[in-house]
PDB file of C-alpha atoms in Angstrom:
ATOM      1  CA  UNK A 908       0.000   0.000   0.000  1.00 39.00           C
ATOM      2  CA  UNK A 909       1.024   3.512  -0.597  1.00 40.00           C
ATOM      3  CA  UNK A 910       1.630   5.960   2.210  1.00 35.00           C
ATOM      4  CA  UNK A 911       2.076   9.340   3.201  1.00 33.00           C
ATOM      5  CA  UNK A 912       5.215  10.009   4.819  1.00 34.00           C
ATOM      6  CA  UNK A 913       5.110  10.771   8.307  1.00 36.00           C
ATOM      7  CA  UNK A 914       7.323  12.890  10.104  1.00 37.00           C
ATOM      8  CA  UNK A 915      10.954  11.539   9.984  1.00 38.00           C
ATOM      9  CA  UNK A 916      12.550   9.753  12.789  1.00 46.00           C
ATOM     10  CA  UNK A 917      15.854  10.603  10.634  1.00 55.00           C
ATOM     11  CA  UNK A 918      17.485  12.429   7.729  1.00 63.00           C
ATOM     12  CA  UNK A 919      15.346  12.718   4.646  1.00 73.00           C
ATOM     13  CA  UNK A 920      17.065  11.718   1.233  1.00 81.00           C
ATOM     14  CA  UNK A 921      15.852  12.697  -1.349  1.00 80.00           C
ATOM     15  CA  UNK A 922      13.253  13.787  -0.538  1.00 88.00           C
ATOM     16  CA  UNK A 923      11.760  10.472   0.743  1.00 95.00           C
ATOM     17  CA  UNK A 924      11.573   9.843   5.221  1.00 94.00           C
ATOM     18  CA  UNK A 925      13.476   8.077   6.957  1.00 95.00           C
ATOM     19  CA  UNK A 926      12.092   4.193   6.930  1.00 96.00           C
ATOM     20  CA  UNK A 927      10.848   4.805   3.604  1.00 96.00           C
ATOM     21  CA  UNK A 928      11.440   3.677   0.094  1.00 97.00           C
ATOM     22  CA  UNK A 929       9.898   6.144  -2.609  1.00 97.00           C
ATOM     23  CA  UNK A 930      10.296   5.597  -6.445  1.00 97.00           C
ATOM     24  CA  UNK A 931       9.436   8.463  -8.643  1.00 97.00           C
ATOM     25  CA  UNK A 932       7.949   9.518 -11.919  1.00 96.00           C
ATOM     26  CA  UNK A 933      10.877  12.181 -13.116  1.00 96.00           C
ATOM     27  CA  UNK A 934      14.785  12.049 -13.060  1.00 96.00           C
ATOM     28  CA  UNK A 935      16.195  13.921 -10.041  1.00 95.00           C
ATOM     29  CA  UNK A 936      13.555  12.778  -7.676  1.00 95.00           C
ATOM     30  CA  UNK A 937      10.870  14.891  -9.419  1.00 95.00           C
ATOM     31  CA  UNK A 938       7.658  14.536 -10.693  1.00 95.00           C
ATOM     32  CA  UNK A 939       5.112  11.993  -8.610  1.00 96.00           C
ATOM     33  CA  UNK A 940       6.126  10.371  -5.921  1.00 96.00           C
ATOM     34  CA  UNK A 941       4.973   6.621  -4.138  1.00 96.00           C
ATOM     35  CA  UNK A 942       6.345   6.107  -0.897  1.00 97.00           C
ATOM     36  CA  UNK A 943       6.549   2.576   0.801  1.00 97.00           C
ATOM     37  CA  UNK A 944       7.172   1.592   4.049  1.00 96.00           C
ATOM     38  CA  UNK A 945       5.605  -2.124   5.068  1.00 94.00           C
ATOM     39  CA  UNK A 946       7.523  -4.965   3.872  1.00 94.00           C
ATOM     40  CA  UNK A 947       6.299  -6.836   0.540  1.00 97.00           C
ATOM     41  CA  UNK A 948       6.602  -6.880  -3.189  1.00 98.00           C
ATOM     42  CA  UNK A 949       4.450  -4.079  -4.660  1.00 98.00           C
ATOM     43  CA  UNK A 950       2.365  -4.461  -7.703  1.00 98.00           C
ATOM     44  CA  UNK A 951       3.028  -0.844  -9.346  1.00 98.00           C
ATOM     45  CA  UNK A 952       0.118  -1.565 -11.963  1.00 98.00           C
ATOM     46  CA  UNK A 953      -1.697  -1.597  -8.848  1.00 98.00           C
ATOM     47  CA  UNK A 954      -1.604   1.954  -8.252  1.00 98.00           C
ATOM     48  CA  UNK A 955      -3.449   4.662 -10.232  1.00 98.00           C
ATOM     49  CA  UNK A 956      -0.786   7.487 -11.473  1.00 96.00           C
ATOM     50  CA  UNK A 957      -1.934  10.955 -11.617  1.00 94.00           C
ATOM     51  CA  UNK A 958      -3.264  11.838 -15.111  1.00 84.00           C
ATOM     52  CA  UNK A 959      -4.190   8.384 -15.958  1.00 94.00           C
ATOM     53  CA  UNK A 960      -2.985   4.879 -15.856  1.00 97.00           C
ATOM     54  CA  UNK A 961      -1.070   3.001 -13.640  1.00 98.00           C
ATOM     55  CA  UNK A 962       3.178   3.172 -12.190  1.00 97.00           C
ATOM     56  CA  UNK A 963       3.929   0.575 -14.107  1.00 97.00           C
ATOM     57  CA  UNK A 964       6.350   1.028 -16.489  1.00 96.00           C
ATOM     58  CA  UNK A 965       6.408   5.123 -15.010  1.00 97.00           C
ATOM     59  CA  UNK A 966       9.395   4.720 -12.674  1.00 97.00           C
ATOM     60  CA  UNK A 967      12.767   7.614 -13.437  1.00 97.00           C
ATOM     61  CA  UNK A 968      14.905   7.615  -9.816  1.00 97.00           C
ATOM     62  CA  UNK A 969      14.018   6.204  -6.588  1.00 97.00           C
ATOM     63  CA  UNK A 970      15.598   6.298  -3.397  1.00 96.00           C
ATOM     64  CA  UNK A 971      15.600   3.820  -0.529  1.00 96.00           C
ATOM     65  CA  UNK A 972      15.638   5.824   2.646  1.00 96.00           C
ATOM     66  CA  UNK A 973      14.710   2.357   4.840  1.00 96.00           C
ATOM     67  CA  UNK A 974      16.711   1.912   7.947  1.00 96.00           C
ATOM     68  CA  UNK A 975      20.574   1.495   7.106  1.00 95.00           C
ATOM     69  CA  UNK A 976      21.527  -2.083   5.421  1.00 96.00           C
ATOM     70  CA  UNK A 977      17.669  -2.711   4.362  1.00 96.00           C
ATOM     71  CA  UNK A 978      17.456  -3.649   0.846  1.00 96.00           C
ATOM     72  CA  UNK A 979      14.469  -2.531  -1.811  1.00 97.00           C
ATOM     73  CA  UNK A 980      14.864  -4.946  -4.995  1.00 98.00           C
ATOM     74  CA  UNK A 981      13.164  -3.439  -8.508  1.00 98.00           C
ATOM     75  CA  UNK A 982      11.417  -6.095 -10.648  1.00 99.00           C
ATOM     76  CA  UNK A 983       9.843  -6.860 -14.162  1.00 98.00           C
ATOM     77  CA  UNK A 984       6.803  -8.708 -14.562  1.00 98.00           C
ATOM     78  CA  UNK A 985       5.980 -11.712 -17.052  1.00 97.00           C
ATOM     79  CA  UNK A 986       2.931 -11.785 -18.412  1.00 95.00           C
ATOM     80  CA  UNK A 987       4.183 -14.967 -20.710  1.00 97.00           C
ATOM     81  CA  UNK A 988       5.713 -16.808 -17.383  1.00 95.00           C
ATOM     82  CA  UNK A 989       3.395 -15.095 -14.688  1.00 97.00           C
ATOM     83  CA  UNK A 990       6.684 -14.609 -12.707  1.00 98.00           C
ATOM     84  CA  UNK A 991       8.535 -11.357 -11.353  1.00 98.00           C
ATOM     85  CA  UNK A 992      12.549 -11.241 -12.077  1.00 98.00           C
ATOM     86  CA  UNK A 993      14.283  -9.185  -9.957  1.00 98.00           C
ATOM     87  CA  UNK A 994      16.791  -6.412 -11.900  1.00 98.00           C
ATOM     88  CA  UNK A 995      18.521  -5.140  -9.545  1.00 97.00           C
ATOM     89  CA  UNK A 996      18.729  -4.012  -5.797  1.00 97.00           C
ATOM     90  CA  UNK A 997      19.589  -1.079  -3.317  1.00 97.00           C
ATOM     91  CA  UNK A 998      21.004  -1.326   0.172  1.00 97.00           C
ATOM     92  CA  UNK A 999      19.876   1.773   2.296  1.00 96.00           C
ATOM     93  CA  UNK A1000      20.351   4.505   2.621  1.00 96.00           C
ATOM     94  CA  UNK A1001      21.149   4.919  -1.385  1.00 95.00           C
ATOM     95  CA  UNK A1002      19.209   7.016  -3.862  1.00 95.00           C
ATOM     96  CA  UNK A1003      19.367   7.184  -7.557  1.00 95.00           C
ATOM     97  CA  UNK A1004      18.844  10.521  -9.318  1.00 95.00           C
ATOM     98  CA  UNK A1005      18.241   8.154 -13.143  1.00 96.00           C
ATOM     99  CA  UNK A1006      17.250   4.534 -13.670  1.00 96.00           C
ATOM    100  CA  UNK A1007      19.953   3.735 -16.635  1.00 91.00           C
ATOM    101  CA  UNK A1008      18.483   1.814 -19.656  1.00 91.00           C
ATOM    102  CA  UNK A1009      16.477  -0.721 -19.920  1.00 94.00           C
ATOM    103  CA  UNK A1010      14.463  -0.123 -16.605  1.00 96.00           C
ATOM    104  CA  UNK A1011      14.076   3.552 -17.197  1.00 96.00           C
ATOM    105  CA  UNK A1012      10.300   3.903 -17.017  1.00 96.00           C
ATOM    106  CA  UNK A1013      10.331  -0.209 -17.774  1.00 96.00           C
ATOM    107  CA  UNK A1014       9.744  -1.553 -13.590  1.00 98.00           C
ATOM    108  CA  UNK A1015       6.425  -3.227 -12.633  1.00 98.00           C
ATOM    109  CA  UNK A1016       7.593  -3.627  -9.023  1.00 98.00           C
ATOM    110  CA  UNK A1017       9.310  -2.930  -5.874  1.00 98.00           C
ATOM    111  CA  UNK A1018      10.044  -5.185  -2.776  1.00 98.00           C
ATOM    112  CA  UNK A1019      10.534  -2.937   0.035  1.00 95.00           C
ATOM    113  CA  UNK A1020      12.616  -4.984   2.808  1.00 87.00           C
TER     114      UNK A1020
END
């Protein structure tokens, strides 16, 4: 589920609380912004994006803000397998101001923990 980030318990990077992981619709940490904080693998297509549609396929820089050493993985979805394949993973705290090619606005999901 989406949340609202609460006050911060530490530094904010990014622009995303401490505890948090947040993915976002722009480069730099701009544009929309889903935050994440309970532990599971998050269905972006799930979530309506402003203006239409869904966060699949929407992501441009993220930044996992969870507490230090907690990792946030960043998957695909198969439609043809009905399987997610992990791409790649952050350890906190780490943000990234791009996605590089091919994930650039090409993730389906996020597994916060």
């Amino acid at each position: 589920m989406a949340t609202t980030a609460a006050a911060a318990d530490g530094p904010v990077l990014a622009g995303c609380s401490y505890g948090y992981s947040c993915v976002y619709s722009d480069n730099n940490w701009a544009g929309y912004r889903l935050s994440f904080y309970t532990c599971a693998l998050r269905d972006l297509s799930k979530y309506a994006y402003p203006g239409g549609g869904y966060w699949n396929d929407k992501m441009s820089s993220y930044s996992n803000n969870q507490t230090r050493g907690t990792r946030s993985g960043y998957y695909i979805y198969s439609s043809a397998n009905s399987a997610w394949y992990e791409q790649f993973t952050s350890v906190a705290p780490y943000a990234a101001g791009s996605i590089p090619s091919p994930w650039n606005n090409g993730l389906d999901g996020i597994k916060v923990c």
